[in-house]
């Protein structure tokens, strides 16, 4: 069993992440304006000091799903010898961010009430 | 921060070929995967300069999990198919809402005059229905073949355009639905209702569908290709679908 000390790091259970993936993507795009897929994976890794690693197999389907819903829009740009696809929020995407963040905040508070009733 | 060496044009091409070998047939998906893999290869080789390009590429592929690239392609196909399904559906529905609804009503009245005239001459209307069904089925076969052959030219060597395939799937799916409209006649034996209302509505709906297939849908695809794939060199491809 991994421990949270200087030699072992508790990695976050991917099952916990599954429901939060859209919120993470939307929040990052809200903060950074536009990002490409690889950049999102690296930013998440950097912010969480490697605690959360977004897998490519989960990230791209999520980006495509959000694009299909009209929450994200894309733009292709040339970067030397290849093309790069940038994602950014649409107008409805910006509204979605507010809703998702508020829902996530409520969820975290409720979980804390269950896990740490004394502190909460 | 360690220096990241950019990949050469040949190495980028090798990644494109690799994605194709792993059954990523659509250019739309390939282009995004290639950029991601290239970035990750550069980062891994910056960390470990002894790592070969091929080994780094394989390591990146493995990091996509047991489903590899297929899950990424699957979601993208779903997204573009839904996009065309909605666009085609919304366009057809626009003929049932104002202002185009007036045109549809006018067309129905026109067909109603024709069916009533045929009936007044004591001709058997079932021949008209049979003739319309036959003509429509022949037209379906001809149109589907035409769309497929024209759009095939839009795909080039190893670069299959997902939006084109999704367009073909969405438009050809509406054709059998049109043919099945003629079945509605069999639900009633009230000849006055059939002559005055049902047949004129069916004929006008088939006419609208035919019109859209010939005049409305092809420019929609052409505009989509220019917008979606505008960054590509399309000079060797004939975009005219109409």
Tab-separated table of C-alpha atoms in Angstrom:
chain	number	residue	atom	x	y	z
A	1	UNK	CA	0.000	0.000	0.000
A	2	UNK	CA	1.558	3.310	-1.044
A	3	UNK	CA	2.114	5.909	1.677
A	4	UNK	CA	2.224	9.660	1.475
A	5	UNK	CA	5.808	10.244	2.593
A	6	UNK	CA	9.024	11.371	0.908
A	7	UNK	CA	9.539	8.016	-0.793
A	8	UNK	CA	6.022	7.162	-1.827
A	9	UNK	CA	3.420	9.324	-3.393
A	10	UNK	CA	-0.291	8.558	-3.249
A	11	UNK	CA	-1.512	8.622	-6.831
A	12	UNK	CA	-5.121	9.700	-7.268
A	13	UNK	CA	-7.493	6.868	-8.158
A	14	UNK	CA	-8.425	7.189	-11.868
A	15	UNK	CA	-12.026	6.306	-10.972
A	16	UNK	CA	-12.215	9.498	-8.895
A	17	UNK	CA	-10.896	11.480	-11.831
A	18	UNK	CA	-13.331	10.172	-14.412
A	19	UNK	CA	-16.194	12.398	-13.346
A	20	UNK	CA	-13.992	15.467	-12.998
A	21	UNK	CA	-12.238	15.360	-16.373
A	22	UNK	CA	-14.562	17.810	-18.129
A	23	UNK	CA	-14.303	20.271	-15.220
A	24	UNK	CA	-10.486	20.107	-15.277
A	25	UNK	CA	-10.371	20.739	-19.042
A	26	UNK	CA	-12.870	23.608	-18.907
A	27	UNK	CA	-11.159	25.278	-15.948
A	28	UNK	CA	-7.744	25.154	-17.671
A	29	UNK	CA	-9.126	26.559	-20.917
A	30	UNK	CA	-10.919	29.274	-18.974
A	31	UNK	CA	-7.631	30.295	-17.353
A	32	UNK	CA	-5.329	29.949	-20.345
A	33	UNK	CA	-7.598	30.975	-23.209
A	34	UNK	CA	-6.481	28.319	-25.663
A	35	UNK	CA	-4.502	25.125	-25.310
A	36	UNK	CA	-3.602	22.009	-27.310
A	37	UNK	CA	-3.986	18.432	-26.090
A	38	UNK	CA	-0.415	17.747	-25.007
A	39	UNK	CA	-0.229	21.118	-23.269
A	40	UNK	CA	-3.297	20.233	-21.174
A	41	UNK	CA	-1.740	16.939	-19.997
A	42	UNK	CA	1.480	18.733	-19.048
A	43	UNK	CA	-0.274	21.600	-17.283
A	44	UNK	CA	-2.300	19.178	-15.134
A	45	UNK	CA	0.885	17.263	-14.290
A	46	UNK	CA	2.667	20.501	-13.397
A	47	UNK	CA	-0.104	21.993	-11.240
A	48	UNK	CA	-0.655	18.764	-9.284
A	49	UNK	CA	3.080	17.981	-9.072
A	50	UNK	CA	2.468	14.725	-10.920
A	51	UNK	CA	-0.397	13.571	-8.660
A	52	UNK	CA	-2.835	13.639	-11.541
A	53	UNK	CA	-1.831	12.243	-14.897
A	54	UNK	CA	-4.385	12.678	-17.620
A	55	UNK	CA	-4.176	9.773	-20.027
A	56	UNK	CA	-4.329	10.604	-23.714
A	57	UNK	CA	-6.909	7.860	-24.237
A	58	UNK	CA	-9.257	9.747	-21.920
A	59	UNK	CA	-8.325	13.344	-22.740
A	60	UNK	CA	-8.879	13.371	-26.527
A	61	UNK	CA	-12.283	11.628	-26.487
A	62	UNK	CA	-13.340	14.144	-23.808
A	63	UNK	CA	-12.101	17.088	-25.910
A	64	UNK	CA	-13.936	15.744	-28.973
A	65	UNK	CA	-17.104	15.201	-26.964
A	66	UNK	CA	-16.995	18.767	-25.613
A	67	UNK	CA	-16.326	20.075	-29.125
A	68	UNK	CA	-19.341	18.122	-30.400
A	69	UNK	CA	-21.536	19.678	-27.710
A	70	UNK	CA	-20.470	23.142	-28.857
A	71	UNK	CA	-18.674	23.855	-25.562
A	72	UNK	CA	-15.271	24.025	-27.264
A	73	UNK	CA	-14.170	25.359	-30.602
A	74	UNK	CA	-10.935	24.539	-32.426
A	75	UNK	CA	-8.382	26.169	-34.670
A	76	UNK	CA	-5.574	24.534	-36.658
A	77	UNK	CA	-2.231	26.292	-36.776
A	78	UNK	CA	1.023	25.412	-38.448
A	79	UNK	CA	4.004	24.948	-36.122
A	80	UNK	CA	6.895	24.351	-38.482
A	81	UNK	CA	6.653	20.929	-40.079
A	82	UNK	CA	3.324	19.893	-38.538
A	83	UNK	CA	-0.117	21.231	-37.665
A	84	UNK	CA	-1.436	21.821	-34.176
A	85	UNK	CA	-5.049	21.890	-33.033
A	86	UNK	CA	-5.904	24.495	-30.404
A	87	UNK	CA	-9.017	24.314	-28.249
A	88	UNK	CA	-10.827	27.214	-26.639
A	89	UNK	CA	-14.156	27.819	-24.929
A	90	UNK	CA	-17.176	28.969	-26.871
A	91	UNK	CA	-19.678	31.375	-25.353
A	92	UNK	CA	-21.789	28.499	-24.054
A	93	UNK	CA	-18.564	26.884	-22.847
A	94	UNK	CA	-17.876	29.870	-20.628
A	95	UNK	CA	-21.295	29.464	-19.010
A	96	UNK	CA	-20.606	25.752	-18.628
A	97	UNK	CA	-17.375	26.478	-16.701
A	98	UNK	CA	-19.257	28.513	-14.094
A	99	UNK	CA	-21.857	25.766	-13.649
A	100	UNK	CA	-19.301	22.940	-13.531
A	101	UNK	CA	-17.079	24.715	-10.994
A	102	UNK	CA	-19.975	25.551	-8.732
A	103	UNK	CA	-21.243	21.932	-8.934
A	104	UNK	CA	-17.735	20.632	-8.158
A	105	UNK	CA	-17.423	23.006	-5.201
A	106	UNK	CA	-20.722	21.792	-3.770
A	107	UNK	CA	-19.672	18.183	-4.303
A	108	UNK	CA	-16.333	18.664	-2.495
A	109	UNK	CA	-18.100	20.338	0.457
A	110	UNK	CA	-20.606	17.481	0.690
A	111	UNK	CA	-17.865	14.841	0.554
A	112	UNK	CA	-15.996	16.685	3.300
A	113	UNK	CA	-19.133	16.639	5.460
A	114	UNK	CA	-19.219	12.861	5.127
A	115	UNK	CA	-15.495	12.193	5.503
A	116	UNK	CA	-14.645	14.777	8.162
A	117	UNK	CA	-17.864	15.593	10.010
A	118	UNK	CA	-16.000	17.264	12.894
A	119	UNK	CA	-13.920	19.605	10.704
A	120	UNK	CA	-16.855	20.446	8.459
B	1	UNK	CA	15.021	22.834	-18.653
B	2	UNK	CA	16.598	20.389	-21.059
B	3	UNK	CA	16.802	21.268	-24.724
B	4	UNK	CA	14.193	19.576	-26.891
B	5	UNK	CA	15.338	18.715	-30.380
B	6	UNK	CA	12.631	19.280	-32.992
B	7	UNK	CA	11.647	16.335	-35.128
B	8	UNK	CA	12.468	16.309	-38.813
B	9	UNK	CA	9.906	16.233	-41.622
B	10	UNK	CA	10.768	12.554	-42.229
B	11	UNK	CA	10.201	11.690	-38.581
B	12	UNK	CA	6.835	13.461	-38.614
B	13	UNK	CA	5.917	11.456	-41.721
B	14	UNK	CA	6.983	8.285	-39.901
B	15	UNK	CA	4.566	9.102	-37.068
B	16	UNK	CA	1.769	9.668	-39.621
B	17	UNK	CA	2.552	6.241	-41.154
B	18	UNK	CA	2.606	4.687	-37.680
B	19	UNK	CA	-0.879	5.995	-36.836
B	20	UNK	CA	-2.158	4.564	-40.133
B	21	UNK	CA	-0.594	1.189	-39.293
B	22	UNK	CA	-2.503	1.351	-36.001
B	23	UNK	CA	-5.787	1.712	-37.932
B	24	UNK	CA	-6.264	5.461	-37.574
B	25	UNK	CA	-7.675	6.004	-41.044
B	26	UNK	CA	-8.926	9.561	-40.654
B	27	UNK	CA	-6.667	12.536	-41.257
B	28	UNK	CA	-8.665	14.530	-38.653
B	29	UNK	CA	-7.525	12.145	-35.910
B	30	UNK	CA	-4.050	11.487	-37.330
B	31	UNK	CA	-3.109	15.166	-37.290
B	32	UNK	CA	-3.894	15.590	-33.590
B	33	UNK	CA	-2.239	12.326	-32.586
B	34	UNK	CA	0.887	13.131	-34.602
B	35	UNK	CA	1.334	16.465	-32.819
B	36	UNK	CA	0.840	14.825	-29.414
B	37	UNK	CA	3.203	11.924	-30.151
B	38	UNK	CA	5.836	14.286	-31.593
B	39	UNK	CA	5.739	16.497	-28.479
B	40	UNK	CA	5.978	13.488	-26.177
B	41	UNK	CA	8.850	11.946	-28.181
B	42	UNK	CA	10.768	15.231	-27.975
B	43	UNK	CA	10.219	15.425	-24.205
B	44	UNK	CA	11.256	11.797	-23.625
B	45	UNK	CA	14.389	12.140	-25.740
B	46	UNK	CA	15.315	15.358	-23.951
B	47	UNK	CA	15.137	13.409	-20.674
B	48	UNK	CA	17.016	10.428	-22.080
B	49	UNK	CA	19.147	11.284	-25.146
B	50	UNK	CA	20.099	7.618	-25.623
B	51	UNK	CA	16.447	6.758	-26.366
B	52	UNK	CA	15.920	6.076	-30.075
B	53	UNK	CA	13.131	7.768	-32.023
B	54	UNK	CA	11.410	4.423	-32.728
B	55	UNK	CA	11.542	3.293	-29.092
B	56	UNK	CA	10.227	6.655	-27.906
B	57	UNK	CA	7.366	6.471	-30.428
B	58	UNK	CA	6.415	2.993	-29.266
B	59	UNK	CA	6.548	4.072	-25.612
B	60	UNK	CA	4.177	6.945	-26.359
B	61	UNK	CA	1.821	4.585	-28.185
B	62	UNK	CA	1.773	2.268	-25.150
B	63	UNK	CA	0.855	5.204	-22.905
B	64	UNK	CA	-2.456	5.497	-24.779
B	65	UNK	CA	-3.637	2.389	-22.912
B	66	UNK	CA	-5.077	-0.942	-24.014
B	67	UNK	CA	-7.463	0.588	-26.535
B	68	UNK	CA	-4.603	2.485	-28.168
B	69	UNK	CA	-5.751	5.094	-30.652
B	70	UNK	CA	-9.079	3.406	-31.379
B	71	UNK	CA	-10.972	5.116	-28.530
B	72	UNK	CA	-9.748	8.527	-29.725
B	73	UNK	CA	-10.880	7.804	-33.305
B	74	UNK	CA	-14.201	6.325	-32.159
B	75	UNK	CA	-15.193	9.485	-30.250
B	76	UNK	CA	-14.147	11.757	-33.113
B	77	UNK	CA	-16.198	9.725	-35.620
B	78	UNK	CA	-19.202	9.909	-33.286
B	79	UNK	CA	-18.785	13.679	-32.938
B	80	UNK	CA	-18.609	14.389	-36.684
B	81	UNK	CA	-21.431	11.953	-37.518
B	82	UNK	CA	-23.666	13.671	-34.970
B	83	UNK	CA	-22.667	17.040	-36.415
B	84	UNK	CA	-23.782	16.058	-39.940
B	85	UNK	CA	-26.865	14.205	-38.698
B	86	UNK	CA	-28.013	17.345	-36.882
B	87	UNK	CA	-27.153	19.690	-39.783
B	88	UNK	CA	-28.955	17.586	-42.388
B	89	UNK	CA	-31.931	17.022	-40.072
B	90	UNK	CA	-32.203	20.724	-39.203
B	91	UNK	CA	-31.989	21.689	-42.869
B	92	UNK	CA	-34.789	19.302	-43.842
B	93	UNK	CA	-36.917	20.529	-40.939
B	94	UNK	CA	-36.460	24.120	-42.119
B	95	UNK	CA	-38.850	23.235	-44.993
B	96	UNK	CA	-41.514	22.577	-42.366
B	97	UNK	CA	-41.062	25.904	-40.592
B	98	UNK	CA	-41.595	29.486	-41.807
B	99	UNK	CA	-40.662	30.955	-44.260
B	100	UNK	CA	-39.882	27.787	-46.269
B	101	UNK	CA	-43.083	26.176	-44.996
B	102	UNK	CA	-45.062	28.448	-47.365
B	103	UNK	CA	-43.152	26.949	-50.295
B	104	UNK	CA	-43.819	23.419	-49.013
B	105	UNK	CA	-47.533	24.192	-48.663
B	106	UNK	CA	-47.603	25.667	-52.180
B	107	UNK	CA	-45.938	22.541	-53.527
B	108	UNK	CA	-48.450	20.318	-51.713
B	109	UNK	CA	-51.371	22.316	-53.153
B	110	UNK	CA	-49.822	21.958	-56.614
B	111	UNK	CA	-49.522	18.185	-56.246
B	112	UNK	CA	-53.064	18.057	-54.861
B	113	UNK	CA	-54.338	19.678	-58.067
B	114	UNK	CA	-52.462	17.083	-60.117
B	115	UNK	CA	-53.737	14.080	-58.128
B	116	UNK	CA	-57.306	15.421	-58.236
B	117	UNK	CA	-57.023	15.958	-61.967
B	118	UNK	CA	-55.772	12.398	-62.486
B	119	UNK	CA	-58.627	11.113	-60.331
B	120	UNK	CA	-61.176	13.197	-62.246
B	121	UNK	CA	-60.005	11.502	-65.429
B	122	UNK	CA	-60.848	8.168	-63.716
B	123	UNK	CA	-57.266	6.990	-64.014
B	124	UNK	CA	-55.990	4.538	-61.446
B	125	UNK	CA	-53.884	6.478	-58.937
B	126	UNK	CA	-52.109	3.351	-57.744
B	127	UNK	CA	-50.133	3.475	-60.995
B	128	UNK	CA	-49.003	7.008	-60.093
B	129	UNK	CA	-47.865	5.803	-56.653
B	130	UNK	CA	-46.123	2.783	-58.150
B	131	UNK	CA	-44.489	4.952	-60.810
B	132	UNK	CA	-43.323	7.488	-58.200
B	133	UNK	CA	-41.914	4.711	-55.990
B	134	UNK	CA	-40.069	3.120	-58.891
B	135	UNK	CA	-38.689	6.443	-60.139
B	136	UNK	CA	-37.634	7.371	-56.620
B	137	UNK	CA	-35.846	4.044	-55.984
B	138	UNK	CA	-33.972	4.318	-59.299
B	139	UNK	CA	-33.057	7.894	-58.396
B	140	UNK	CA	-31.834	6.773	-54.933
B	141	UNK	CA	-29.476	4.186	-56.449
B	142	UNK	CA	-28.194	6.730	-58.973
B	143	UNK	CA	-27.735	9.496	-56.354
B	144	UNK	CA	-25.961	7.304	-53.790
B	145	UNK	CA	-23.538	6.084	-56.469
B	146	UNK	CA	-22.963	9.649	-57.656
B	147	UNK	CA	-22.317	11.005	-54.133
B	148	UNK	CA	-19.950	8.148	-53.333
B	149	UNK	CA	-17.948	8.489	-56.538
B	150	UNK	CA	-17.682	12.300	-56.288
B	151	UNK	CA	-16.715	12.305	-52.631
B	152	UNK	CA	-14.173	9.493	-53.057
B	153	UNK	CA	-12.049	11.958	-55.004
B	154	UNK	CA	-11.830	14.165	-51.922
B	155	UNK	CA	-9.815	11.574	-50.039
B	156	UNK	CA	-6.196	11.390	-51.028
B	157	UNK	CA	-3.469	8.886	-50.341
B	158	UNK	CA	-3.777	7.881	-46.671
B	159	UNK	CA	-5.674	11.064	-45.851
B	160	UNK	CA	-9.309	10.100	-45.457
B	161	UNK	CA	-11.436	13.083	-44.499
B	162	UNK	CA	-13.844	12.172	-41.717
B	163	UNK	CA	-16.282	14.988	-42.434
B	164	UNK	CA	-16.752	13.713	-46.010
B	165	UNK	CA	-17.548	10.154	-44.869
B	166	UNK	CA	-19.909	11.413	-42.157
B	167	UNK	CA	-21.686	13.623	-44.737
B	168	UNK	CA	-22.148	10.667	-47.103
B	169	UNK	CA	-23.506	8.518	-44.233
B	170	UNK	CA	-25.964	11.225	-43.100
B	171	UNK	CA	-27.273	12.125	-46.556
B	172	UNK	CA	-27.628	8.600	-47.932
B	173	UNK	CA	-29.488	7.594	-44.769
B	174	UNK	CA	-32.279	10.073	-45.554
B	175	UNK	CA	-32.983	8.450	-48.937
B	176	UNK	CA	-34.558	5.154	-47.784
B	177	UNK	CA	-36.603	7.180	-45.271
B	178	UNK	CA	-38.013	9.096	-48.252
B	179	UNK	CA	-38.922	5.845	-50.016
B	180	UNK	CA	-40.678	4.504	-46.935
B	181	UNK	CA	-42.981	7.574	-46.977
B	182	UNK	CA	-44.869	5.955	-49.849
B	183	UNK	CA	-45.858	3.176	-47.459
B	184	UNK	CA	-48.107	5.624	-45.612
B	185	UNK	CA	-50.671	5.174	-48.404
B	186	UNK	CA	-51.252	1.580	-47.276
B	187	UNK	CA	-52.458	2.708	-43.827
B	188	UNK	CA	-55.793	4.004	-45.081
B	189	UNK	CA	-58.404	3.042	-47.662
B	190	UNK	CA	-60.070	6.466	-47.647
B	191	UNK	CA	-59.491	7.475	-51.270
B	192	UNK	CA	-60.518	11.134	-50.728
B	193	UNK	CA	-57.930	11.469	-47.949
B	194	UNK	CA	-55.265	9.794	-50.101
B	195	UNK	CA	-55.982	11.918	-53.184
B	196	UNK	CA	-56.424	15.290	-51.479
B	197	UNK	CA	-53.934	15.127	-48.605
B	198	UNK	CA	-51.658	12.076	-48.217
B	199	UNK	CA	-50.311	11.720	-51.763
B	200	UNK	CA	-49.732	15.484	-52.290
B	201	UNK	CA	-47.827	15.682	-48.951
B	202	UNK	CA	-45.714	12.610	-49.784
B	203	UNK	CA	-44.913	13.870	-53.294
B	204	UNK	CA	-43.933	17.308	-51.993
B	205	UNK	CA	-41.727	15.801	-49.252
B	206	UNK	CA	-39.985	13.597	-51.834
B	207	UNK	CA	-39.520	16.616	-54.094
B	208	UNK	CA	-38.005	18.642	-51.219
B	209	UNK	CA	-35.657	15.768	-50.337
B	210	UNK	CA	-34.603	15.408	-53.967
B	211	UNK	CA	-34.061	19.157	-54.279
B	212	UNK	CA	-31.920	19.228	-51.118
B	213	UNK	CA	-29.803	16.313	-52.328
B	214	UNK	CA	-29.089	18.057	-55.628
B	215	UNK	CA	-28.891	21.744	-54.698
B	216	UNK	CA	-28.623	22.272	-50.915
B	217	UNK	CA	-26.428	19.543	-49.454
B	218	UNK	CA	-23.406	19.586	-51.819
B	219	UNK	CA	-22.582	23.297	-51.172
B	220	UNK	CA	-22.876	22.580	-47.432
B	221	UNK	CA	-20.152	19.927	-47.723
B	222	UNK	CA	-17.994	22.106	-49.970
B	223	UNK	CA	-18.115	24.971	-47.448
B	224	UNK	CA	-17.375	22.574	-44.593
B	225	UNK	CA	-14.323	21.144	-46.378
B	226	UNK	CA	-12.946	24.633	-47.056
B	227	UNK	CA	-13.475	25.663	-43.436
B	228	UNK	CA	-12.425	22.427	-41.734
B	229	UNK	CA	-9.529	21.441	-43.985
B	230	UNK	CA	-8.535	24.905	-45.178
B	231	UNK	CA	-5.042	24.405	-43.724
B	232	UNK	CA	-4.407	21.472	-46.073
B	233	UNK	CA	-3.173	21.661	-49.615
B	234	UNK	CA	-6.357	20.728	-51.445
B	235	UNK	CA	-5.171	21.881	-54.858
B	236	UNK	CA	-5.005	18.297	-56.176
B	237	UNK	CA	-8.599	17.581	-55.167
B	238	UNK	CA	-11.824	18.579	-56.844
B	239	UNK	CA	-13.991	19.970	-54.069
B	240	UNK	CA	-17.092	20.416	-56.237
B	241	UNK	CA	-19.531	17.775	-55.070
B	242	UNK	CA	-22.709	19.068	-56.744
